[in-house]
Coordinates of C-alpha atoms in Angstrom, one line a residue:
X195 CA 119.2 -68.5 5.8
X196 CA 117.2 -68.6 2.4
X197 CA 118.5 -64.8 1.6
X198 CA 122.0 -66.2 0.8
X199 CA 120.6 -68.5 -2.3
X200 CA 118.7 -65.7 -3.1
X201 CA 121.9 -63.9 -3.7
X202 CA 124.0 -66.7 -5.8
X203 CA 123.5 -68.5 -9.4
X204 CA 120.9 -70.7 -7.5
X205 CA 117.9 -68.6 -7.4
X206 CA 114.8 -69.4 -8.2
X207 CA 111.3 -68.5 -7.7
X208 CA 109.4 -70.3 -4.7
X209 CA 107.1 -71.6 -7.4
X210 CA 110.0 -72.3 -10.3
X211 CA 108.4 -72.8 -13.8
X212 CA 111.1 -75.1 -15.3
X213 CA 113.8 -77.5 -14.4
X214 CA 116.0 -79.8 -15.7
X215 CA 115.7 -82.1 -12.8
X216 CA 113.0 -81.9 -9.7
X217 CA 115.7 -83.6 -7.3
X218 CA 117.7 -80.1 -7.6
X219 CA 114.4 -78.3 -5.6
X220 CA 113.8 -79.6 -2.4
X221 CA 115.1 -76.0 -1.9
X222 CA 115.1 -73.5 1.1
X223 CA 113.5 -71.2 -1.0
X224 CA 110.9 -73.8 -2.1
X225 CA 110.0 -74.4 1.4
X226 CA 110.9 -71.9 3.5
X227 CA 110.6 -69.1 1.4
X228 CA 107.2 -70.9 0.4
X229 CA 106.2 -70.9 3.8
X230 CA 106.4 -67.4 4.9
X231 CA 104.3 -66.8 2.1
X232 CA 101.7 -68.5 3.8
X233 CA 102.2 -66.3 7.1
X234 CA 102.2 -63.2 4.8
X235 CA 99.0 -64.2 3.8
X236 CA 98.0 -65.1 7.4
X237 CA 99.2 -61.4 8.4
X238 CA 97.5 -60.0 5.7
X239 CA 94.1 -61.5 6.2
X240 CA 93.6 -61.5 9.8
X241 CA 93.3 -65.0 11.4
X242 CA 89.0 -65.2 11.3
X243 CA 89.6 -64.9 7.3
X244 CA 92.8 -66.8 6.9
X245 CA 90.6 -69.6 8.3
X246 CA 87.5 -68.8 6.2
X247 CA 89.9 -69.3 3.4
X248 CA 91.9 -72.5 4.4
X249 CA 88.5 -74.3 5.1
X250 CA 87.2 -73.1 1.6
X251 CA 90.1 -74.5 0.3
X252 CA 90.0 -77.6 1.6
X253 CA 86.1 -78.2 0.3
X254 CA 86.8 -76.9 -3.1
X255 CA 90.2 -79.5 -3.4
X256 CA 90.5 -81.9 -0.8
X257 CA 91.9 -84.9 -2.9
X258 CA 93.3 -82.9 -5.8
X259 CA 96.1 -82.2 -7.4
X260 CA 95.8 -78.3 -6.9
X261 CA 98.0 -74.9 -7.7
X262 CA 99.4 -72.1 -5.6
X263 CA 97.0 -70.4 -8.2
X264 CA 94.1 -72.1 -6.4
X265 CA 95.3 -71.7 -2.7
X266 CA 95.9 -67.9 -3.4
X267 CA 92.3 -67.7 -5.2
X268 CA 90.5 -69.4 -2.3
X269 CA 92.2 -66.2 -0.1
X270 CA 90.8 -63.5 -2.6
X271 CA 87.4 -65.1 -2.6
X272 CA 87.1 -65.9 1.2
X273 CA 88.1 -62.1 2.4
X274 CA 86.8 -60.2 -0.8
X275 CA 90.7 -59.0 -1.2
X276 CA 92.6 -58.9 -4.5
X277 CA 95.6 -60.8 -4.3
X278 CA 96.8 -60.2 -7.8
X279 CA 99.7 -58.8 -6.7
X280 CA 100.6 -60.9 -3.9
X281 CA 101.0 -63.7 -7.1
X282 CA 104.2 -62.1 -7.6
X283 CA 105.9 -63.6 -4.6
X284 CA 105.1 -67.0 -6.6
X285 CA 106.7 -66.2 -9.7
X286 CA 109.5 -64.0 -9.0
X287 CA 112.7 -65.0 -7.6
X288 CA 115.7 -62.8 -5.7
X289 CA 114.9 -60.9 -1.9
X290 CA 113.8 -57.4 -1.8
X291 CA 115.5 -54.2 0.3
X292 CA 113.3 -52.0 1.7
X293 CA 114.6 -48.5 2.8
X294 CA 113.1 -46.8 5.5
X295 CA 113.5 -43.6 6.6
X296 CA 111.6 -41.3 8.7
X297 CA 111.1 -38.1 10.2
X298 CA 109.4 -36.0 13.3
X299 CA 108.1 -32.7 13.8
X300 CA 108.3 -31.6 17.3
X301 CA 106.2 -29.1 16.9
X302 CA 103.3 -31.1 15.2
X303 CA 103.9 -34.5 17.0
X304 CA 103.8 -36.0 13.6
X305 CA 105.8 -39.2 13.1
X306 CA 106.3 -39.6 9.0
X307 CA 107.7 -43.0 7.8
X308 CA 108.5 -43.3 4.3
X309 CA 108.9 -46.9 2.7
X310 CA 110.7 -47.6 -0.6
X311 CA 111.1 -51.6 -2.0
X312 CA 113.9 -52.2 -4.1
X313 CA 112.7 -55.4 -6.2
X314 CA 116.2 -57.0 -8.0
X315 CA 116.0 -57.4 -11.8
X316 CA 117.2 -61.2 -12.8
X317 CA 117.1 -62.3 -16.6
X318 CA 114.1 -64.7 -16.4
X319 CA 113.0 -64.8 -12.7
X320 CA 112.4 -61.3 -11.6
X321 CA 110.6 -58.3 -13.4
X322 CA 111.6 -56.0 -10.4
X323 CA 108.4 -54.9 -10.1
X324 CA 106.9 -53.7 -6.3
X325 CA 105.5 -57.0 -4.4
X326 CA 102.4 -56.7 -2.0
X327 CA 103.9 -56.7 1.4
X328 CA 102.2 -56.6 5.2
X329 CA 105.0 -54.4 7.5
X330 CA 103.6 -55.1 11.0
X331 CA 104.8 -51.4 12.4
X332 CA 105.5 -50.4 15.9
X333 CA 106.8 -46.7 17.7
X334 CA 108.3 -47.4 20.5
X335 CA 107.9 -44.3 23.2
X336 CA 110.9 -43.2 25.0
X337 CA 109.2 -44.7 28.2
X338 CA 109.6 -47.8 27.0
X339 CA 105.7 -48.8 25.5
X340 CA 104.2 -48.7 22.6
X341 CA 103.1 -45.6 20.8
X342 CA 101.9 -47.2 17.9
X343 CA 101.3 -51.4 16.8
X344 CA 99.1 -52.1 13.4
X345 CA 99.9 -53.7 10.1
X346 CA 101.1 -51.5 7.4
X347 CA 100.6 -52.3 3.6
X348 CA 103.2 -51.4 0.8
X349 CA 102.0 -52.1 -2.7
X350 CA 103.7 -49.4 -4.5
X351 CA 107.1 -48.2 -5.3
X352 CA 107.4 -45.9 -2.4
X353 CA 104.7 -44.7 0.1
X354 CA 104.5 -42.5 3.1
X355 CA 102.9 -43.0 6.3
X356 CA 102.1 -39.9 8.9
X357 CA 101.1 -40.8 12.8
X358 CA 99.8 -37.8 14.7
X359 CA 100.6 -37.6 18.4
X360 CA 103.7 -39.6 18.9
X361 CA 105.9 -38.4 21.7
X362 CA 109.6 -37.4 21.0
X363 CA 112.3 -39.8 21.2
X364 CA 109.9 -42.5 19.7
X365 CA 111.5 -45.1 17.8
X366 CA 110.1 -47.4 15.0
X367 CA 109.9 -50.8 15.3
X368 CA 109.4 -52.0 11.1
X369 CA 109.1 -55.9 9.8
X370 CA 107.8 -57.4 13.3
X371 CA 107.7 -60.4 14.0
X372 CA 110.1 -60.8 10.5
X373 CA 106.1 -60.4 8.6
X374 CA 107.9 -60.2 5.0
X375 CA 111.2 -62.2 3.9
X376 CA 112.9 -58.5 3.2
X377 CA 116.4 -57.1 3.3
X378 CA 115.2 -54.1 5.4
X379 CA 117.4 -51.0 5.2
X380 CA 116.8 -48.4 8.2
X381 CA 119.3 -45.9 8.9
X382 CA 119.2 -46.5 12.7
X383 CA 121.4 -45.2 15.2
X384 CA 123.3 -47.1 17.9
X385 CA 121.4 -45.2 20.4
X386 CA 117.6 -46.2 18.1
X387 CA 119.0 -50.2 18.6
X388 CA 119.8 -50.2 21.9
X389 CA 116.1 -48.4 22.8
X390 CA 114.6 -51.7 20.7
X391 CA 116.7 -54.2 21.9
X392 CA 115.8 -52.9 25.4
X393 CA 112.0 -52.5 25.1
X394 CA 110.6 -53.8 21.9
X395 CA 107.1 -55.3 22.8
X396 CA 108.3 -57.8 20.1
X397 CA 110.8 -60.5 20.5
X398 CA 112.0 -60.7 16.9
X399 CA 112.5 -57.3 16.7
X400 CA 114.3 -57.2 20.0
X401 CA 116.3 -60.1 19.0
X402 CA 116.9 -58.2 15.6
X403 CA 118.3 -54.7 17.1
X404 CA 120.9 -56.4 18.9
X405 CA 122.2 -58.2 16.3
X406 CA 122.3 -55.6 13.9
X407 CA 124.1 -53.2 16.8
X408 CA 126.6 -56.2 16.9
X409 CA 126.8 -56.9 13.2
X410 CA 127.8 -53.1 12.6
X411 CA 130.7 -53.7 15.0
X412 CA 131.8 -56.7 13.8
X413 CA 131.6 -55.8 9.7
X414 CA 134.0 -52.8 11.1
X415 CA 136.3 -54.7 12.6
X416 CA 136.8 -57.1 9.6
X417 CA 137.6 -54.3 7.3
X418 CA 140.2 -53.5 10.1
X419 CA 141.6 -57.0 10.4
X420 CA 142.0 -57.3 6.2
X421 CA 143.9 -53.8 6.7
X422 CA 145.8 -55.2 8.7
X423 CA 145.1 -53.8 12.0
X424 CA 144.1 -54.8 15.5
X425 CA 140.8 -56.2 16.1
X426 CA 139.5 -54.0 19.0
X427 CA 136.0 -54.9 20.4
X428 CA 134.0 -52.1 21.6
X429 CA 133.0 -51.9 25.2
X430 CA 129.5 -51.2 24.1
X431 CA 129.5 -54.7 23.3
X432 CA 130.1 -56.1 26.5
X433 CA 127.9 -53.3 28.6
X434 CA 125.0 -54.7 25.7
X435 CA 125.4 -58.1 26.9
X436 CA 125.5 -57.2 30.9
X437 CA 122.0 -54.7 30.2
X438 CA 120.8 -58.3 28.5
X439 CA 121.7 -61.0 31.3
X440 CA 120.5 -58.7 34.1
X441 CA 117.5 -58.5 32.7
X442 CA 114.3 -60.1 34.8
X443 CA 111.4 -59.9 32.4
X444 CA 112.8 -61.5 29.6
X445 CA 111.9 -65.1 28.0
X446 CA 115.0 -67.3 28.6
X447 CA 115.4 -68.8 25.3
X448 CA 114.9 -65.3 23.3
X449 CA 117.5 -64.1 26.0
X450 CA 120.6 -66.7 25.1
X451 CA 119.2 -66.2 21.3
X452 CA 120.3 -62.4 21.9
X453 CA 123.5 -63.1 23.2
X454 CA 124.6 -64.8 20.0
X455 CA 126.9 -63.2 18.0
X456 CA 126.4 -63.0 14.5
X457 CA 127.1 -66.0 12.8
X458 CA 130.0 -66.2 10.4
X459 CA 127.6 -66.6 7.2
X460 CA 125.1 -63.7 8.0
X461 CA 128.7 -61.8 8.3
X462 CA 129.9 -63.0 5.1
X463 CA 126.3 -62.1 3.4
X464 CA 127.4 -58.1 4.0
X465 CA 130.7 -59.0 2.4
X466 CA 131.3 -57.8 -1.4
X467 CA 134.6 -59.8 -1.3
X468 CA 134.3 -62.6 1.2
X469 CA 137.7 -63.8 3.1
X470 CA 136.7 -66.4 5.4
X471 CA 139.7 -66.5 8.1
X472 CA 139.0 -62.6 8.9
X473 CA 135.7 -63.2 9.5
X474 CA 136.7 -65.7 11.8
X475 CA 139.1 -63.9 13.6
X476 CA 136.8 -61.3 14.3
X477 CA 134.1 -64.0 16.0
X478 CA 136.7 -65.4 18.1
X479 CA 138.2 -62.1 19.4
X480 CA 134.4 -60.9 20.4
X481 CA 133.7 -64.4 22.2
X482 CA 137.3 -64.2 24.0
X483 CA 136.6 -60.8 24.7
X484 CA 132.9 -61.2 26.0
X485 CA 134.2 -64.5 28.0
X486 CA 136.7 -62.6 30.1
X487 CA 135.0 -59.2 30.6
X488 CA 131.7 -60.9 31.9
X489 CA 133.3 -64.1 33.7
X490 CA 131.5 -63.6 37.0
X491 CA 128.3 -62.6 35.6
X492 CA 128.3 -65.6 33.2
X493 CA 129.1 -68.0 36.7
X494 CA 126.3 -66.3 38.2
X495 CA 123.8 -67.2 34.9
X496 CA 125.0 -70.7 35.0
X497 CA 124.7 -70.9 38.6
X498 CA 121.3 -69.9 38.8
X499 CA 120.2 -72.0 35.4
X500 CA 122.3 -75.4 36.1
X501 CA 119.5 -77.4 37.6
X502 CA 120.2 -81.1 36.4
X503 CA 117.4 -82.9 38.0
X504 CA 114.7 -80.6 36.7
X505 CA 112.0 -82.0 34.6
X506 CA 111.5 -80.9 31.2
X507 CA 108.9 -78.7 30.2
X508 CA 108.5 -75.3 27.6
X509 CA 110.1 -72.6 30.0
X510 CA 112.9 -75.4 31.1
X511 CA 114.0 -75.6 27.4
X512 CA 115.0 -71.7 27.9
X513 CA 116.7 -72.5 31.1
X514 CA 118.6 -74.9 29.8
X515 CA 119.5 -72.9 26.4
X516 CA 120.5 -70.3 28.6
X517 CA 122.8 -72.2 30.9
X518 CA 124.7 -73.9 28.2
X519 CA 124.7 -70.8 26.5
X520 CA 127.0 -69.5 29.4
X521 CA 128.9 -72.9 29.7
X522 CA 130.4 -71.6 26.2
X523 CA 131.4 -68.2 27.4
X524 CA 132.9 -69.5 30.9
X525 CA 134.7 -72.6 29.1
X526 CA 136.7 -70.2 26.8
X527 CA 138.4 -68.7 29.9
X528 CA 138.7 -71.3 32.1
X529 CA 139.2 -74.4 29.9
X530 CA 137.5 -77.9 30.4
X531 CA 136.2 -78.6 34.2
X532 CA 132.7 -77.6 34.6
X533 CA 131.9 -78.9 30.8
X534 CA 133.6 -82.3 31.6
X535 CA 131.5 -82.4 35.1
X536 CA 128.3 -81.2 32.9
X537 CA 129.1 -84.1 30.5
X538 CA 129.4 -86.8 32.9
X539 CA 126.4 -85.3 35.2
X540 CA 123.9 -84.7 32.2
X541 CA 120.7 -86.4 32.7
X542 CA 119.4 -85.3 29.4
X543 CA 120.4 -85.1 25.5
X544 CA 120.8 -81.4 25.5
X545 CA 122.8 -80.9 28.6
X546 CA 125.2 -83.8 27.4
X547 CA 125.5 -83.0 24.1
X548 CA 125.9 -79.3 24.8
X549 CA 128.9 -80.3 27.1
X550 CA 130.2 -82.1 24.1
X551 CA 130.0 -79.2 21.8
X552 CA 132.1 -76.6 24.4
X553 CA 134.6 -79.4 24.8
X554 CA 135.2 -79.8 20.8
X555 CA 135.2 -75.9 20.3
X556 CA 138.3 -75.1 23.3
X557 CA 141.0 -72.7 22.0
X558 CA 142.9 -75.6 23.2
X559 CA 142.7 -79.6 23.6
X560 CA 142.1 -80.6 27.2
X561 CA 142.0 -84.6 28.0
X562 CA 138.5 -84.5 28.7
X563 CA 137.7 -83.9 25.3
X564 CA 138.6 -87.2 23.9
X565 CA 137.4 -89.1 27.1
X566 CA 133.8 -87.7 26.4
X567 CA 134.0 -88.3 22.5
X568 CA 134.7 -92.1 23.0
X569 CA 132.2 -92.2 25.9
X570 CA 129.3 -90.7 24.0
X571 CA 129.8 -92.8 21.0
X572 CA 129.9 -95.7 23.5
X573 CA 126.6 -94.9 25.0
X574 CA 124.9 -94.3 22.2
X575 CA 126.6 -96.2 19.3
X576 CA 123.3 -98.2 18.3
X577 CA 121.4 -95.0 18.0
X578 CA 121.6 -94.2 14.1
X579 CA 120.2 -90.4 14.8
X580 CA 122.7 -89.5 18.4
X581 CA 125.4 -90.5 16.4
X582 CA 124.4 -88.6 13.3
X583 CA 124.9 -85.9 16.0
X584 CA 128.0 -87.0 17.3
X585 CA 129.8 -87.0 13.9
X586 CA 128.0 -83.8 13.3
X587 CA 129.9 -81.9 15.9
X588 CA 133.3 -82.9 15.5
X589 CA 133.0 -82.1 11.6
X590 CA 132.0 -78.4 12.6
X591 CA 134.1 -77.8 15.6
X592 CA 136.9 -75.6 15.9
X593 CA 139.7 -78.9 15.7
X594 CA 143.2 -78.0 14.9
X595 CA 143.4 -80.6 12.6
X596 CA 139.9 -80.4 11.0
X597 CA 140.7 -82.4 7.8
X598 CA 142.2 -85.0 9.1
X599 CA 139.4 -85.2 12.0
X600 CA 136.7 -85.2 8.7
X601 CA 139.4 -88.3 6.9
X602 CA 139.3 -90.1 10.4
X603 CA 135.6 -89.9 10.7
X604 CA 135.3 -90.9 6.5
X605 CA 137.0 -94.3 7.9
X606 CA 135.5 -95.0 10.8
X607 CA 132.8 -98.0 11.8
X608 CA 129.9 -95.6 11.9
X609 CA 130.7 -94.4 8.3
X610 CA 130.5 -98.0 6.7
X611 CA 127.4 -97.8 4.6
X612 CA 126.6 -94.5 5.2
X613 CA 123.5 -92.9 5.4
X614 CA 122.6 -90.0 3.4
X615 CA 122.0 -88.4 7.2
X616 CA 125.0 -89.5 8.0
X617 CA 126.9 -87.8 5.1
X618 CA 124.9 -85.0 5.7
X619 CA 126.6 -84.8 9.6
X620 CA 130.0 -85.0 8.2
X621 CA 130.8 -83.3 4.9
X622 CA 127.5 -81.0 5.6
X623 CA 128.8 -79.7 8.7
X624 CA 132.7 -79.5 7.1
X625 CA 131.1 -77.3 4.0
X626 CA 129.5 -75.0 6.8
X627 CA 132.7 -75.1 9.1
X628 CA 134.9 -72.2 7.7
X629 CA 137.7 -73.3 9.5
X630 CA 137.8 -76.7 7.2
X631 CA 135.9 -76.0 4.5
X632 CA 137.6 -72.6 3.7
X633 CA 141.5 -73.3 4.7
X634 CA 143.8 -71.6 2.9
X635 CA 145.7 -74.1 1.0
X636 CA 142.6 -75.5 -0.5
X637 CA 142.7 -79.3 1.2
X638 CA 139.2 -78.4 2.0
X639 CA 137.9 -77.7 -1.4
X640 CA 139.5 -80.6 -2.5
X641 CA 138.1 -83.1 0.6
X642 CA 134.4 -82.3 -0.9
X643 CA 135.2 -82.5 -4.6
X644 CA 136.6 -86.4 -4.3
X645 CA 133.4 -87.0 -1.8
X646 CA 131.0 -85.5 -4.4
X647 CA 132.8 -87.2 -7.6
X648 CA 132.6 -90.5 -5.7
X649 CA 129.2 -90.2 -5.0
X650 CA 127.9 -89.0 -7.9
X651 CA 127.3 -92.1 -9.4
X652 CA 125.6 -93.9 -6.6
X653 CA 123.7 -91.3 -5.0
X654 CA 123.8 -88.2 -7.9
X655 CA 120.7 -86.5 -5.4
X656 CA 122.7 -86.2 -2.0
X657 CA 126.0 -85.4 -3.8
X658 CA 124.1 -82.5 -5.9
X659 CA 123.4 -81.5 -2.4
X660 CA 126.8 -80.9 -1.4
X661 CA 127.5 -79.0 -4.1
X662 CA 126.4 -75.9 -3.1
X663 CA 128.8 -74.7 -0.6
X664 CA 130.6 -74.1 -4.2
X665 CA 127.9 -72.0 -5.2
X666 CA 129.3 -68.2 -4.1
X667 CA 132.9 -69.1 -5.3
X668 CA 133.0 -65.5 -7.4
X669 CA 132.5 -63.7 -4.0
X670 CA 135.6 -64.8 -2.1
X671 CA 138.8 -63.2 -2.0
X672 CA 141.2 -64.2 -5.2
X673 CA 143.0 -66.9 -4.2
X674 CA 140.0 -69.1 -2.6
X675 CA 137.8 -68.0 -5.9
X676 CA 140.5 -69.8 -8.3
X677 CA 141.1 -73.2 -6.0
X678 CA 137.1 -73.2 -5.8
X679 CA 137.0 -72.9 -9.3
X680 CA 140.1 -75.6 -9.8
X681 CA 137.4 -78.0 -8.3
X682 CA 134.3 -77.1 -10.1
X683 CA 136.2 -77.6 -13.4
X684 CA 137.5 -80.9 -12.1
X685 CA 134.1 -82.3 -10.9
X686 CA 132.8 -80.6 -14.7
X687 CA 135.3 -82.7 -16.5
X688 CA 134.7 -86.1 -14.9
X689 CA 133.7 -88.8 -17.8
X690 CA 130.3 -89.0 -16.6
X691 CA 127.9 -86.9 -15.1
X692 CA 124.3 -87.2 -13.5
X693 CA 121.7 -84.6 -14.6
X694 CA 121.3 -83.2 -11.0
X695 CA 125.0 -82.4 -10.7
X696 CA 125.4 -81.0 -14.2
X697 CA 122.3 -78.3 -13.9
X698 CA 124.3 -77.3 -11.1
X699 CA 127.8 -77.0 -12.6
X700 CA 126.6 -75.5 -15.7
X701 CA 125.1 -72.8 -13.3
X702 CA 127.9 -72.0 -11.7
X703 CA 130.5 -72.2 -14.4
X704 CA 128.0 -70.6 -17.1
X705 CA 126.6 -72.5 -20.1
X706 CA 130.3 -71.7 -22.6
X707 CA 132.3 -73.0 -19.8
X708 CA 130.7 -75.8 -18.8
X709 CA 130.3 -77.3 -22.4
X710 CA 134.0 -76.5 -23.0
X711 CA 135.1 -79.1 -20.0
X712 CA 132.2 -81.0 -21.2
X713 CA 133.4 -81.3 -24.7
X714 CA 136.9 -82.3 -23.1
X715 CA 135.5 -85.0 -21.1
X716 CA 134.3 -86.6 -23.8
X717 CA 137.4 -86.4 -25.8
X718 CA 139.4 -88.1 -22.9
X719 CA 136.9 -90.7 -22.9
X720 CA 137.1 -91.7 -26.1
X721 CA 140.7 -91.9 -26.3
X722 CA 140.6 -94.2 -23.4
X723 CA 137.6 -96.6 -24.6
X724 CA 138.6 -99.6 -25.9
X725 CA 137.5 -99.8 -29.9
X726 CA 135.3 -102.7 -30.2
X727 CA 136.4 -105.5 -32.6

């Protein structure tokens, strides 16, 4: 999720080194980026010194003010290491790619990978020089196990790595358990990804080679769609998702996490130009299309996984994920019954509210939908956080009428004296929701502009917060890049301005622009300020 402000005019370094204002950092990048620094360093290290080192820490500071400087030294000195380089991930913004490719002689058993990072160049925040990098590395056998596991360490430019003795058909399994925050480009066949997504040892990896397999196919049939041709799904697709569900030895949750499609911003991160309704009517043709051809095996999952009474506990969480999981699929081609009697049967918040969600997200309205909305917000109207939920999931839902279903919301009882939680539910989840957020005449652009110009003077740090679904505007196709930019300049010409929303306008707009509509804004004050006698 953090790759995507990586890639727009807000990146930054985890550890920025100026701001205008600190509200405009509580950041993904900031903290999540910032934390899978810490698990490089954990993979790095080894657990025995990453604890040496985090217990030296703590004597040396415990009650200070300290530096990532400091935390990063305390590493160095506890394993003996030189973490120099690893600094860089501190100070230097933007994601790296990584480009793997390897080769095998069958005649020496030699395996030879061959790792080259590609480290973007950004005026002021990245040098583009290599980072220090732990690639937790894996072969695959064609049985199935693993040739090769260990932790792999790229530090340069380019390096190669040669393992004797691997039998053929072997396939590499690079970045487990996601051990850098990379872009990694491999140049795997279908065949390679459907080997991993069988038999990886590791369940992010696994997880990751079926989504790629099903992001290939999708990004194809997007560039078909804006050609204007027929979406076809492949039928590789739906034999990938029948080899998943009648797999045994798989955890439940990972399982309903690999039958998730690609969602529709990781799609439009592979996009140079980004037109929102294609990408959407590619989702919805591979859910319709995976709904019908695997009906009965989707009964048969929620058959076996639809256990109401059952108490709660770890592996029931990936029972219950899985179940609702196929309540989705099985709801799209037979509309409304069995998520209406899961609604109303639900002994628990996930069950109920997962009902909820398949009801709101129909091809079409069914009259349980609107029985169950009022009924939930009945049961649970006193409960700040439920209902926080509640709004949440009609603002990104797949309504008809989205913008008026966000206007409704904007004047209902639960919205008097909102929350900033409760803002978050409804214009965050409309920002995300392409369907709103994106339409085509630009209502939705406009919805968040008068929300964040209304705001801004009572609340500048959650309506800076909103801005950014504004961010990307230069990526989308033409005519949603000039009614994005129609509302930037409008929320950049308003006669006054909070610091947090203006170091993100001037951003986006660039530093000419912005002071031009600046300059303007002023002007049209003055002419409308009384003189003073």
């Amino acid at each position: 999720a953090q790759f995507r402000e990586d890639a727009g005019p807000d990146v930054h370094p985890p550890r920025p080194d100026r701001f205008q204002t600190i509200n405009n950092f509580y950041t993904s990048t900031v903290y999540n980026k910032g934390g899978e620094l810490n698990r490089m360093l954990f993979t790095l290290l080894g657990e025995e010194d990453f604890r040496k080192a985090s217990d030296l820490y703590f004597d040396r500071f415990d009650g200070q003010a300290v530096t990532v400087e400091d935390w990063v030294q305390c590493m160095a000195d506890a394993s003996g290491r030189d973490m120099t380089q690893f600094m860089k991930w501190y100070t230097q913004a933007g994601t790296p790619t990584v480009k793997a490719d390897w080769d095998y002689d069958a005649t020496t058993r030699d395996f030879t990978l061959k790792l080259t990072q590609d480290i973007p160049q950004i005026a002021d925040k990245s040098d583009g020089k290599p980072r220090h990098m732990p690639v937790c590395f894996g072969l695959v056998g064609p049985d199935g196990k693993d040739v090769v596991n260990e932790t792999l360490e790229l530090t340069k430019v380019s390096q190669t790595f040669t393992f004797p003795n691997v039998p053929g058909g072997s396939v590499p399994s690079i970045f487990r358990n996601f051990s850098a925050p990379v872009v990694l480009d491999a140049p795997y066949t279908d065949k390679e990804l459907l080997h991993l997504m069988a038999y990886d040892s590791d369940g992010f990896n696994q997880w990751e080679a079926g989504n790629t397999f099903m992001l290939n196919n999708m990004l194809e049939q997007v560039d078909r769609y804006e050609a204007g041709q027929p979406i076809i799904v492949d039928p590789k697709i739906t034999d990938t998702f029948r080899t998943i569900l009648q797999r045994t030895d798989m955890d439940q949750e990972l399982k309903s996490l690999a039958l998730s499609l690609p969602s529709y911003s990781e799609i439009a991160l592979q996009r140079k130009v980004v037109d929102p309704q294609a990408i959407s009517a590619v989702r919805e043709e591979f859910l319709n299309e995976i709904s019908a051809k695997l009906l009965q095996e989707w009964r048969a999952v929620y058959r076996d996984n639809h256990q109401p009474a059952a108490p709660y506990d770890p592996q029931d969480a990936g029972r219950r994920s899985l179940q609702n999981m196929a309540l989705s699929f099985i709801s799209r081609s037979i509309p409304g019954d069995l998520a209406a009697k899961q609604y109303h049967s639900a002994n628990n918040m996930t069950d109920r509210y997962a009902a909820l969600n398949t009801l709101l997200n129909l091809n079409q309205v069914v009259p349980a939908r609107d029985k169950c909305l009022e009924d939930f917000y009945s049961r649970f109207k006193n409960d700040a956080l439920v209902i926080d939920k509640w709004v949440r999931a009609q603002a990104g839902s797949d309504s008809s009428d989205l913008l008026k279903t966000v206007q409704d919301l904007a004047t209902h009882e639960c919205f008097k004296n909102p929350s900033p939680n409760r803002m978050r539910a409804l214009y965050g989840a409309f920002c995300a929701n392409p369907k709103g957020f994106h339409a085509e005449d630009g209502s939705g652009y406009k919805l968040v502009a008068d929300f964040i110009m209304d705001l801004d003077s009572k609340n500048p740090q959650t309506a800076t917060r909103f801005i950014a679904a504004f961010a990307e505007y230069k990526r989308y196709k033409p005519a949603l890049q000039s009614q994005m930019k129609e509302q930037l300049e409008r929320m950049a010409s308003m006669p006054k301005l909070s610091p947090d929303l203006s170091e993100k306008l001037e951003s986006y707009l660039g530093k000419n622009e912005f002071a031009r509509l600046r300059s303007g804004a002023s002007v049209a004050q003055s002419h409308t300020t009384p003189s003073q006698p």
